[in-house]
Amino acid sequence: MTRVRFGRDFGELEVSLGTTLLAAAARAKAPLGNACRGQGVCRACAVRVVSGAQLLDTAGELERQMQLEPGWRMACKTHVQRPGLLQLWIPHWGGDPSAPSG
Ligand code: FES
């Protein structure tokens, strides 16, 4: 299991390995865009990985074509692969990802 924290305001939960970040956010009720319903074409699900990037699978072709900012991943196409603590952030979830985590 991997523990995932959603910004300042949406708490954290444990997910099984293989879970997408989009599915994890949905379970946490952390609002995240999914205009294309996880097809990997809308960019609406982009999420910043504040810590724990090493727990995730590497970006596939579709995601690389999106050319997201460094540190951002496409939540619908990114899977948790290793146990640990993962911290995600979008502005809507509150908090400042640059601040030290506690
Ligand atoms: S939901 Fe559209 S790219 Fe992820």
Short mmCIF file of C-alpha atoms and ligand atoms in Angstrom, two decimals:
data_model
loop_
_atom_site.label_atom_id
_atom_site.label_comp_id
_atom_site.label_asym_id
_atom_site.label_seq_id
_atom_site.Cartn_x
_atom_site.Cartn_y
_atom_site.Cartn_z
CA MET A 1 0.00 0.00 0.00
CA THR A 2 1.04 3.56 -0.62
CA ARG A 3 -0.10 6.53 1.41
CA VAL A 4 -1.21 9.48 -0.74
CA ARG A 5 -1.71 13.02 0.57
CA PHE A 6 -3.83 15.49 -1.39
CA GLY A 7 -2.69 19.06 -0.81
CA ARG A 8 -3.62 20.71 2.47
CA ASP A 9 -7.36 20.22 2.43
CA PHE A 10 -8.20 16.73 1.26
CA GLY A 11 -6.41 14.52 3.71
CA GLU A 12 -4.70 11.29 2.81
CA LEU A 13 -5.50 7.67 2.22
CA GLU A 14 -3.85 4.38 1.36
CA VAL A 15 -4.13 2.91 -2.10
CA SER A 16 -3.11 -0.42 -3.59
CA LEU A 17 -0.20 -0.63 -5.95
CA GLY A 18 -1.41 -0.18 -9.51
CA THR A 19 -3.95 2.52 -8.61
CA THR A 20 -3.93 5.57 -10.87
CA LEU A 21 -3.51 8.98 -9.29
CA LEU A 22 -6.87 9.95 -10.78
CA ALA A 23 -8.61 7.04 -9.05
CA ALA A 24 -6.84 7.86 -5.79
CA ALA A 25 -7.99 11.49 -5.95
CA ALA A 26 -11.55 10.37 -6.67
CA ARG A 27 -11.51 8.12 -3.60
CA ALA A 28 -10.25 11.02 -1.49
CA LYS A 29 -12.95 13.25 -2.99
CA ALA A 30 -10.17 15.63 -4.00
CA PRO A 31 -11.55 17.46 -7.07
CA LEU A 32 -9.43 16.80 -10.13
CA GLY A 33 -10.37 17.43 -13.75
CA ASN A 34 -11.05 14.44 -15.98
CA ALA A 35 -12.72 15.97 -19.01
CA CYS A 36 -11.61 13.11 -21.25
CA ARG A 37 -12.49 10.48 -18.61
CA GLY A 38 -9.00 9.16 -18.34
CA GLN A 39 -8.23 8.84 -22.04
CA GLY A 40 -5.05 10.86 -21.60
CA VAL A 41 -5.91 13.65 -24.00
CA CYS A 42 -7.37 16.59 -22.04
CA ARG A 43 -4.58 17.53 -19.58
CA ALA A 44 -7.27 18.40 -17.01
CA CYS A 45 -5.97 15.81 -14.56
CA ALA A 46 -2.42 17.22 -14.35
CA VAL A 47 -1.17 17.03 -10.78
CA ARG A 48 2.07 18.12 -9.15
CA VAL A 49 4.05 15.41 -7.39
CA VAL A 50 5.47 17.21 -4.36
CA SER A 51 7.25 14.14 -3.03
CA GLY A 52 7.37 10.45 -3.79
CA ALA A 53 7.89 10.67 -7.55
CA GLN A 54 10.07 7.55 -7.30
CA LEU A 55 6.98 5.57 -6.25
CA LEU A 56 5.31 6.13 -9.63
CA ASP A 57 5.68 4.50 -13.01
CA THR A 58 7.45 6.43 -15.73
CA ALA A 59 5.60 8.61 -18.20
CA GLY A 60 4.33 6.83 -21.28
CA GLU A 61 4.31 8.14 -24.83
CA LEU A 62 0.95 9.88 -24.44
CA GLU A 63 2.08 11.71 -21.32
CA ARG A 64 5.41 12.74 -22.80
CA GLN A 65 3.57 14.27 -25.74
CA MET A 66 1.63 16.45 -23.28
CA GLN A 67 4.87 18.16 -22.22
CA LEU A 68 3.69 18.94 -18.72
CA GLU A 69 5.80 21.15 -16.48
CA PRO A 70 8.61 19.32 -14.67
CA GLY A 71 7.25 17.65 -11.55
CA TRP A 72 3.73 17.39 -12.93
CA ARG A 73 2.11 14.11 -14.00
CA MET A 74 -1.00 13.14 -15.85
CA ALA A 75 -3.03 11.58 -13.06
CA CYS A 76 -5.15 9.30 -15.24
CA LYS A 77 -2.12 7.62 -16.79
CA THR A 78 0.18 7.51 -13.76
CA HIS A 79 0.14 4.44 -11.50
CA VAL A 80 1.45 3.94 -8.00
CA GLN A 81 4.13 1.26 -8.25
CA ARG A 82 5.93 1.19 -4.92
CA PRO A 83 4.92 1.56 -1.28
CA GLY A 84 5.73 4.79 0.55
CA LEU A 85 4.38 8.30 1.04
CA LEU A 86 3.30 10.29 -1.97
CA GLN A 87 2.28 13.93 -1.78
CA LEU A 88 0.25 15.46 -4.58
CA TRP A 89 -0.92 19.02 -5.11
CA ILE A 90 -2.99 21.26 -7.31
CA PRO A 91 -3.83 24.85 -6.32
CA HIS A 92 -7.45 23.92 -5.65
CA TRP A 93 -6.43 21.53 -2.86
CA GLY A 94 -4.87 24.27 -0.75
CA GLY A 95 -1.51 24.62 0.88
CA ASP A 96 1.87 25.58 -0.46
CA PRO A 97 3.86 22.70 -1.93
CA SER A 98 7.09 24.67 -1.46
CA ALA A 99 6.63 24.73 2.31
CA PRO A 100 8.26 21.93 4.32
CA SER A 101 5.86 19.05 4.84
CA GLY A 102 4.97 17.86 8.30
S1 FES B 1 -8.40 12.80 -17.56
FE1 FES B 1 -7.94 13.70 -19.45
S2 FES B 1 -5.78 13.60 -19.59
FE2 FES B 1 -6.25 12.64 -17.71
#
